[in-house]
mmCIF file of C-alpha atoms in Angstrom:
data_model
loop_
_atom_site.group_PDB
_atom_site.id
_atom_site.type_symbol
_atom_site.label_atom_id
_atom_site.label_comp_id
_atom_site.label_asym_id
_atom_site.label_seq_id
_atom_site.Cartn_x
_atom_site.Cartn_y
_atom_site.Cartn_z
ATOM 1 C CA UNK A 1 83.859 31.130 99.702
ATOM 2 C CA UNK A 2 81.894 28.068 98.013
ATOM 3 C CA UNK A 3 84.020 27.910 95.117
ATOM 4 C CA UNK A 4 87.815 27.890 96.961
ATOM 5 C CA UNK A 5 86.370 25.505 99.703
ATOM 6 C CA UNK A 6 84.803 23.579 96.720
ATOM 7 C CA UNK A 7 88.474 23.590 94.952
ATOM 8 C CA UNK A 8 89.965 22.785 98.136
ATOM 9 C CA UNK A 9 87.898 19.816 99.024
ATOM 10 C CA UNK A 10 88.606 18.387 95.146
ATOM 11 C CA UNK A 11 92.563 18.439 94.682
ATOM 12 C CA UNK A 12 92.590 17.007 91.326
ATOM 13 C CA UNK A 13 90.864 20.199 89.918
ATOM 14 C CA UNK A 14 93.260 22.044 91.346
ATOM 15 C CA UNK A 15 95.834 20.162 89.758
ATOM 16 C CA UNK A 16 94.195 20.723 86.577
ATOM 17 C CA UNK A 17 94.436 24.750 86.945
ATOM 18 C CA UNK A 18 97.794 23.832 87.962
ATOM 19 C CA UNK A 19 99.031 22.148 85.000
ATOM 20 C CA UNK A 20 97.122 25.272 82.862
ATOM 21 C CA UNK A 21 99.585 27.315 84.672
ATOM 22 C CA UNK A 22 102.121 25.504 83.725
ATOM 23 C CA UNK A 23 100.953 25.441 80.040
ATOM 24 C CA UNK A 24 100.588 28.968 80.229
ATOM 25 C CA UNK A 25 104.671 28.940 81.702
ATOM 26 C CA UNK A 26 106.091 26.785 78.746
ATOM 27 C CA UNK A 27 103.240 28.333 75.592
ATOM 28 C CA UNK A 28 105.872 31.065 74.925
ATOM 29 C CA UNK A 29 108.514 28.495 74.483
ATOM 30 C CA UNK A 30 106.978 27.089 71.461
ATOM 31 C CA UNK A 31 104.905 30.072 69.901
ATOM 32 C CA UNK A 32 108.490 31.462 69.078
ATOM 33 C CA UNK A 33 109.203 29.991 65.942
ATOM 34 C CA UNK A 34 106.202 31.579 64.509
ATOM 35 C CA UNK A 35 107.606 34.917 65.058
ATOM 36 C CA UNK A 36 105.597 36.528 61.915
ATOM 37 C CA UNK A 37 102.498 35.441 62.732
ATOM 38 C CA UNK A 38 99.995 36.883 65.508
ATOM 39 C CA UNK A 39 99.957 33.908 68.070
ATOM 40 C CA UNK A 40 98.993 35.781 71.318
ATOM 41 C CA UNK A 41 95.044 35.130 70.751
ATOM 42 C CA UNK A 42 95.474 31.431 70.438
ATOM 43 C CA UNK A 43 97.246 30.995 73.529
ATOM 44 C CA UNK A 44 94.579 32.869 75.330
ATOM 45 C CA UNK A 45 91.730 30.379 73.799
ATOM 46 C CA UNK A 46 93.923 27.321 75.020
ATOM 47 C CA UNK A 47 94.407 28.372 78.201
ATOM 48 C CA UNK A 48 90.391 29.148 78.489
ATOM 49 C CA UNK A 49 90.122 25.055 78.485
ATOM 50 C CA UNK A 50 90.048 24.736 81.893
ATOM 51 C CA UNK A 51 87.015 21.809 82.627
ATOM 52 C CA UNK A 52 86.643 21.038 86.609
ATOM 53 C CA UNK A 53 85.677 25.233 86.839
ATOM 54 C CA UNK A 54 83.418 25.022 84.497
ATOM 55 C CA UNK A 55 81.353 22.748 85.585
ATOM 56 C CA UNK A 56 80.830 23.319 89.121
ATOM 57 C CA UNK A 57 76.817 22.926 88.620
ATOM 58 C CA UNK A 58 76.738 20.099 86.677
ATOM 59 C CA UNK A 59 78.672 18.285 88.792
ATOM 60 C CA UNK A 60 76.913 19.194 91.489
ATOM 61 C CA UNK A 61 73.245 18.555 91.492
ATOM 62 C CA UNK A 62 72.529 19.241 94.931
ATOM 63 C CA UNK A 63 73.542 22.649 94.498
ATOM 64 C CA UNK A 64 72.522 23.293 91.023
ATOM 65 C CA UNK A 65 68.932 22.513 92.497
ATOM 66 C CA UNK A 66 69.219 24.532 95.014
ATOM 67 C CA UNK A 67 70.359 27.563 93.004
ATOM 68 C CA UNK A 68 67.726 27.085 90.281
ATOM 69 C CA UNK A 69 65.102 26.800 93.336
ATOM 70 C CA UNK A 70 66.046 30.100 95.904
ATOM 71 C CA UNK A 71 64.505 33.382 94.241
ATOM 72 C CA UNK A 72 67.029 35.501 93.148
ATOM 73 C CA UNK A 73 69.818 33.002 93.004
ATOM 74 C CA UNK A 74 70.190 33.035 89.222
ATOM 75 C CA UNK A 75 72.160 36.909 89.911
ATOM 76 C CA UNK A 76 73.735 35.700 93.179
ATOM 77 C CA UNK A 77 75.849 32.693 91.926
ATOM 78 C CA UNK A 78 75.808 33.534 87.991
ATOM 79 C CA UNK A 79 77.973 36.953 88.436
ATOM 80 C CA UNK A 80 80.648 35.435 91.506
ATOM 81 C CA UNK A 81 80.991 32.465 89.010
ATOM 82 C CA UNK A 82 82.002 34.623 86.372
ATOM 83 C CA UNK A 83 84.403 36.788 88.335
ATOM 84 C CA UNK A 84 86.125 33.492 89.825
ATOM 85 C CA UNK A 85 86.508 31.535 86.217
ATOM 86 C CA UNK A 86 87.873 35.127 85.084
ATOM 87 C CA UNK A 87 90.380 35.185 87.754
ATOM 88 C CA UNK A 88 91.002 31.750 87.442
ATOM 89 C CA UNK A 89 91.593 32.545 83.318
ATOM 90 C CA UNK A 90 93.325 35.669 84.264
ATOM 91 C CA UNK A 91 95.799 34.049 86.350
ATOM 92 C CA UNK A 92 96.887 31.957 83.620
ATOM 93 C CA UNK A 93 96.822 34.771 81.048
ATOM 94 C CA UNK A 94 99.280 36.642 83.233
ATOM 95 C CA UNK A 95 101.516 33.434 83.518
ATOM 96 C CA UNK A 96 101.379 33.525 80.096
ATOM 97 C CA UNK A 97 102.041 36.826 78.952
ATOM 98 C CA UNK A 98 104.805 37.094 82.230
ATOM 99 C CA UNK A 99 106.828 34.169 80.218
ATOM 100 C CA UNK A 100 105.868 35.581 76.895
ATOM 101 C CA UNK A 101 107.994 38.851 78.144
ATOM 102 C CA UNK A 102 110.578 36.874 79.561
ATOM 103 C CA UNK A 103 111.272 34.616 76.797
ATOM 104 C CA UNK A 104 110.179 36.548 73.395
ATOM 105 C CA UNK A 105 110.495 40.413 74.446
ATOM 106 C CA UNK A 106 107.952 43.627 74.873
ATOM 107 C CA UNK A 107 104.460 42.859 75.960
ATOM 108 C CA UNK A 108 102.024 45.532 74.705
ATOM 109 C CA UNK A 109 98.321 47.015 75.800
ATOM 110 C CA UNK A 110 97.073 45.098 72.986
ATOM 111 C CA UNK A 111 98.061 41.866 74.555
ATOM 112 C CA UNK A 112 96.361 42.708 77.587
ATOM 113 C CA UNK A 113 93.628 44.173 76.613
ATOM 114 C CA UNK A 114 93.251 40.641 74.218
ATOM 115 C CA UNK A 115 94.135 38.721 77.763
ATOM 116 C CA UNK A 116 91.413 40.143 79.667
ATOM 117 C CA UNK A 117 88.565 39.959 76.601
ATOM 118 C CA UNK A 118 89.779 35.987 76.350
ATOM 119 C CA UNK A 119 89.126 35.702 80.082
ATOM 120 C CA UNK A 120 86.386 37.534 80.269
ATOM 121 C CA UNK A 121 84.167 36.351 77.130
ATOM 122 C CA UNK A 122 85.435 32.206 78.267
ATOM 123 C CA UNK A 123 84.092 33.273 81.746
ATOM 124 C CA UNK A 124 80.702 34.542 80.483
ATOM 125 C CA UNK A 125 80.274 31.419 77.908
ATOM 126 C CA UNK A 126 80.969 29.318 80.366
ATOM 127 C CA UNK A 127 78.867 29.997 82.726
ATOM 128 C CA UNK A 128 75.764 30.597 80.069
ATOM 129 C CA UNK A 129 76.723 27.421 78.839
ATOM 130 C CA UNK A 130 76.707 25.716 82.630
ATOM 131 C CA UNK A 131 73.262 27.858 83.287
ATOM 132 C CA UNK A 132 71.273 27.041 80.793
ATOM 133 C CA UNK A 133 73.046 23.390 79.526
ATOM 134 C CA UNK A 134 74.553 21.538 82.393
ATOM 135 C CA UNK A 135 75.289 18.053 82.244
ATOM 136 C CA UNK A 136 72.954 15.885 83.446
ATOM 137 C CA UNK A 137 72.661 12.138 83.568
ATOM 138 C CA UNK A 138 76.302 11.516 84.331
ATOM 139 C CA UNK A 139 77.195 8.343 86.092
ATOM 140 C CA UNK A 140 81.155 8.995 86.976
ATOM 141 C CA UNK A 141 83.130 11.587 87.210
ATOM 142 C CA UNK A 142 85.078 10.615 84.214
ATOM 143 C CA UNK A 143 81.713 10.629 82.331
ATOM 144 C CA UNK A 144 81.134 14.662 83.360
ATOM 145 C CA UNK A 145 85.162 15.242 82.553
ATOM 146 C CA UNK A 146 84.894 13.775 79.139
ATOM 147 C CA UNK A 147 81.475 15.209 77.891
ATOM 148 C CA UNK A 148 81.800 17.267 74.757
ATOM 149 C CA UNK A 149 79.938 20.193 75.559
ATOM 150 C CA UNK A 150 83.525 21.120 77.752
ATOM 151 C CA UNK A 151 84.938 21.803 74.200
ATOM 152 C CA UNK A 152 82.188 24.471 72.931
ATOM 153 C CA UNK A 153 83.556 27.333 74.766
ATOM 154 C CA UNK A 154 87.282 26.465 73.651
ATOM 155 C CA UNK A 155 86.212 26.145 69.814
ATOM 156 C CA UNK A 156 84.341 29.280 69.812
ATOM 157 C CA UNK A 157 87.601 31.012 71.663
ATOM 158 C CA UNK A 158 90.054 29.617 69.130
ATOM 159 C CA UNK A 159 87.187 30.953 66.297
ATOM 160 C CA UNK A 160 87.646 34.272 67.692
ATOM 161 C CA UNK A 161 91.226 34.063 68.438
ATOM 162 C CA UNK A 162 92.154 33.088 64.588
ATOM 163 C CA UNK A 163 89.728 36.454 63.649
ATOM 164 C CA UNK A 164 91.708 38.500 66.000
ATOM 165 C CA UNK A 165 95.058 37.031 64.887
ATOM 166 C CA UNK A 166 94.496 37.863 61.207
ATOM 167 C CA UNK A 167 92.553 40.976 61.807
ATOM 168 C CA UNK A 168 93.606 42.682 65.346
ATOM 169 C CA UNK A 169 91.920 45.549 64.929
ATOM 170 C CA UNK A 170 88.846 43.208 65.560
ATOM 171 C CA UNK A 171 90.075 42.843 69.248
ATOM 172 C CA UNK A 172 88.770 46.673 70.012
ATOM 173 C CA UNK A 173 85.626 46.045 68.571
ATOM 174 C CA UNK A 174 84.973 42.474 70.454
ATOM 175 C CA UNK A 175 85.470 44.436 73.604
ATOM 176 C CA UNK A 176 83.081 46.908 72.999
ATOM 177 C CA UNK A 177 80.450 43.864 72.282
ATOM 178 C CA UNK A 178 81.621 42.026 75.278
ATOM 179 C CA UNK A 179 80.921 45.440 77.694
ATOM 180 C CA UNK A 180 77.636 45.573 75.529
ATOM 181 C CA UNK A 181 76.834 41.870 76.219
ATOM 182 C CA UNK A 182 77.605 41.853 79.858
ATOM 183 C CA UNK A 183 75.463 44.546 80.384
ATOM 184 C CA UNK A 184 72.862 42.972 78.448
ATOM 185 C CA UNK A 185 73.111 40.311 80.787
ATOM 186 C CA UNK A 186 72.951 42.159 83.807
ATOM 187 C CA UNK A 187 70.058 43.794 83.432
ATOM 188 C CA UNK A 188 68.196 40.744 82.167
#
């Protein structure tokens, strides 16, 4: 409930998931003149750059303090703030792969199996990456908006996402360390 009132309350991030959307709508448009080549993976890793969800505690220190300070808080907000940037991810991945069909033909398991491992492994990054780095020290919001950090997640998705364009059988075997990894991380 925290993060849609939190999303409600600040309409410019929502206008920010909005215009991912509607990157996600026109993507498909333009990744059809390179017909040949395996494209899919990098329009998952763009559309994993989505900034005002990813940095809910840094831009919130009030809450960030009071997360790091309640016992057992690290498993209560870490694993609903995964689930809701994977939804929010997913949502865009459908967009994208719903125009994809529409405009360039067939979509296939392997393109959703490589949507929900790009929405997934963002989620998780992100929210490591919010855990155990947020941004502190911030005077504006443009400050927080414009750090650099909100580009380490999208580089290491478009790193994976030019491995699993020139070698897709790679995509099976980054799922099975994802599930391996999540676990990891649930039990610790």
């Amino acid at each position: 409930r925290y993060f849609f009132r939190y999303l409600s309350c600040h309409k410019n991030y929502l206008l920010n998931t909005a215009v991912m959307w509607c990157v996600a709508l026109v993507l498909p448009y333009f990744f059809r003149e390179m017909t040949g080549l395996s494209v899919i993976p990098v329009g998952f890793a763009i559309l994993s750059l989505n900034t005002p969800i990813c940095i809910l505690l840094s831009c919130d220190p009030d809450l960030e303090q009071t997360v790091r300070f309640l016992p057992g808080q690290k498993r209560r907000f870490c694993i609903p703030y995964c689930l809701f940037i994977f939804l929010c991810n997913m949502a865009a991945d459908v967009i994208f792969l719903c125009s994809w069909r529409i405009q360039n033909g067939s979509v296939t398991v392997h393109m959703i199996a490589g949507a929900v491992f790009f929405a997934l492994q963002s989620a998780v990054l992100s929210v490591l990456l919010e855990w155990f780095y947020p941004i502190r020290g911030w005077k504006i919001e443009s400050d927080l908006w414009h750090h650099p950090r909100k580009y380490v997640v999208p580089v290491v998705m478009l790193l994976l996402a030019g491995a699993v364009s020139s070698c897709p059988v790679l995509l099976p075997v980054l799922l099975a360390l994802m599930a391996v990894e999540i676990v990891v991380l649930l039990i610790l």
